[in-house]
Amino acid sequence: MAREPTQQLTRWLNELARITDEPGKLTRTFLSPAMRRANARVGEWMRAAGLAVREDSVGNLIGRLEGSRPGAKTLLLGSHLDTVRDAGRFDGALGVLLPLVALDMLRQQGRILPYAVEVLGFSEEEGVRFSSAYLGSKGFTGTLRAADLKLRDADGIQVRDTLETLNGETFTLPRAAHRRSDLLGYLEVHIEQGPVLEAQDLAVSVVSAIAGQSRGRLTFYGQAGHAGTTPMGLRRDALAGAAAFISTVEGIARTRPPLVATVGTLAVSPGAPNVIPGEVTLSLDVRHPRDRARRAALSRMLGLAEWIARRRGLRCTWELTQDGNAVACDPKLTRVLAETVRKLQGRCPALVSGAGHDAVVMSALTPVAMLFVRCRAGRSHHPDEYAAPEDLRVALRATLTFLERFAG
Ligand code: GLV
Ligand code: MN
Ligand code: MN
């Protein structure tokens, strides 16, 4: 890899962004054909950087570099290779490719770290396909549960089916890839996905905590019927009920900052212009840095869903697909990272992440730290996602210094 490191990183990010399930936009979901191609390509880059590459039974890509000291512990660095629909180039991919560039720089300088390093490309973080996030890191940390395997995608395919196809055999729940005592920690580099660093004119910063998150599917059941012949007073319109619910959710979240709540998908059945909607399923995503506030808001929303349904002669059901508490980053690791950042840019305010990250699940196995990189206009989960090469350079230097600090 002869080119300037930030240029190399940008080239890789651009090439990875062309590996997609949907022509004309970037979409890669759990174990999709594009995800398989992404793993193959990033695996080649890992090998070229001197790492030994393997894939685990949930499709995580793992590149390992042994240290010079036999039996030394392992530092984990990584993020996810799946994306949302019509995604940007940086979310997830940056946290896999930037450490790879850093390790390749050390290799070219003939530097061998005393400890082992693994670069992890998780197979699923976004929760797009099964409405539940972190299947990759759950597999890696041995926290995947039988209930996760029963989740279904929009075509009715279960997580278990996809994993049996991947492994060509009956799937058994994996154990943690490492013992806690063998690990030094986990570092995740990620774009901020929000506007704070830009407002503070900073390239990077550290994360103190990651907000808790609940997700699920709510279904309103009414009565499908003829749109021309059924008088308004005699209808049981599931979509009209869902619409009332969506406004209610927005109203609740607006009055309780920093609570955020989103209905991001809506499936209307039977789905014809001249048929009254008989059934509507919507996704609900609720987040708050304080777990009690998140739980209280969710239960108020679900109570109001019941009330809306009753008033309209509908029925509703709720299926919780994900429920995770807020997670604190490790103070010691974060202090080391913050010191390196302060040397580079003076200030290093700790941010709370409203977005979920693999670090949430990894924290069950090992101490975690996160480095956030400024992104333009705070835009993310959108093709306009952008982090400037100058900021990537600062993130790369911070990561290299962090690696050196462990060597000391
Ligand atoms: C992941 O990006 C999430 O926060 O939804
Ligand atoms: Mn992400
Ligand atoms: Mn994301």
mmCIF file of C-alpha atoms in Angstrom, residues 39-56 60-65 100 119:
data_model
loop_
_atom_site.group_PDB
_atom_site.id
_atom_site.type_symbol
_atom_site.label_atom_id
_atom_site.label_comp_id
_atom_site.label_asym_id
_atom_site.label_seq_id
_atom_site.Cartn_x
_atom_site.Cartn_y
_atom_site.Cartn_z
ATOM 1 C CA ASN A 39 -16.389 -9.430 3.518
ATOM 2 C CA ALA A 40 -14.420 -10.969 0.658
ATOM 3 C CA ARG A 41 -12.991 -7.611 -0.443
ATOM 4 C CA VAL A 42 -12.175 -6.276 3.028
ATOM 5 C CA GLY A 43 -10.671 -9.690 3.783
ATOM 6 C CA GLU A 44 -8.278 -9.182 0.840
ATOM 7 C CA TRP A 45 -7.275 -5.769 2.205
ATOM 8 C CA MET A 46 -6.728 -7.299 5.643
ATOM 9 C CA ARG A 47 -4.470 -10.005 4.194
ATOM 10 C CA ALA A 48 -2.494 -7.409 2.240
ATOM 11 C CA ALA A 49 -1.939 -5.530 5.510
ATOM 12 C CA GLY A 50 -0.467 -8.703 7.020
ATOM 13 C CA LEU A 51 -3.457 -9.917 9.048
ATOM 14 C CA ALA A 52 -4.659 -13.521 9.305
ATOM 15 C CA VAL A 53 -8.319 -13.512 8.236
ATOM 16 C CA ARG A 54 -11.277 -15.639 9.271
ATOM 17 C CA GLU A 55 -15.049 -15.414 9.380
ATOM 18 C CA ASP A 56 -17.068 -16.623 12.346
ATOM 19 C CA ASN A 60 -18.250 -11.424 11.239
ATOM 20 C CA LEU A 61 -14.966 -10.735 9.460
ATOM 21 C CA ILE A 62 -11.964 -10.992 11.784
ATOM 22 C CA GLY A 63 -8.399 -9.993 10.914
ATOM 23 C CA ARG A 64 -5.739 -10.856 13.470
ATOM 24 C CA LEU A 65 -2.187 -9.650 13.866
ATOM 25 C CA LEU A 100 -6.513 -1.381 9.003
ATOM 26 C CA VAL A 119 -9.771 -5.794 13.421
#
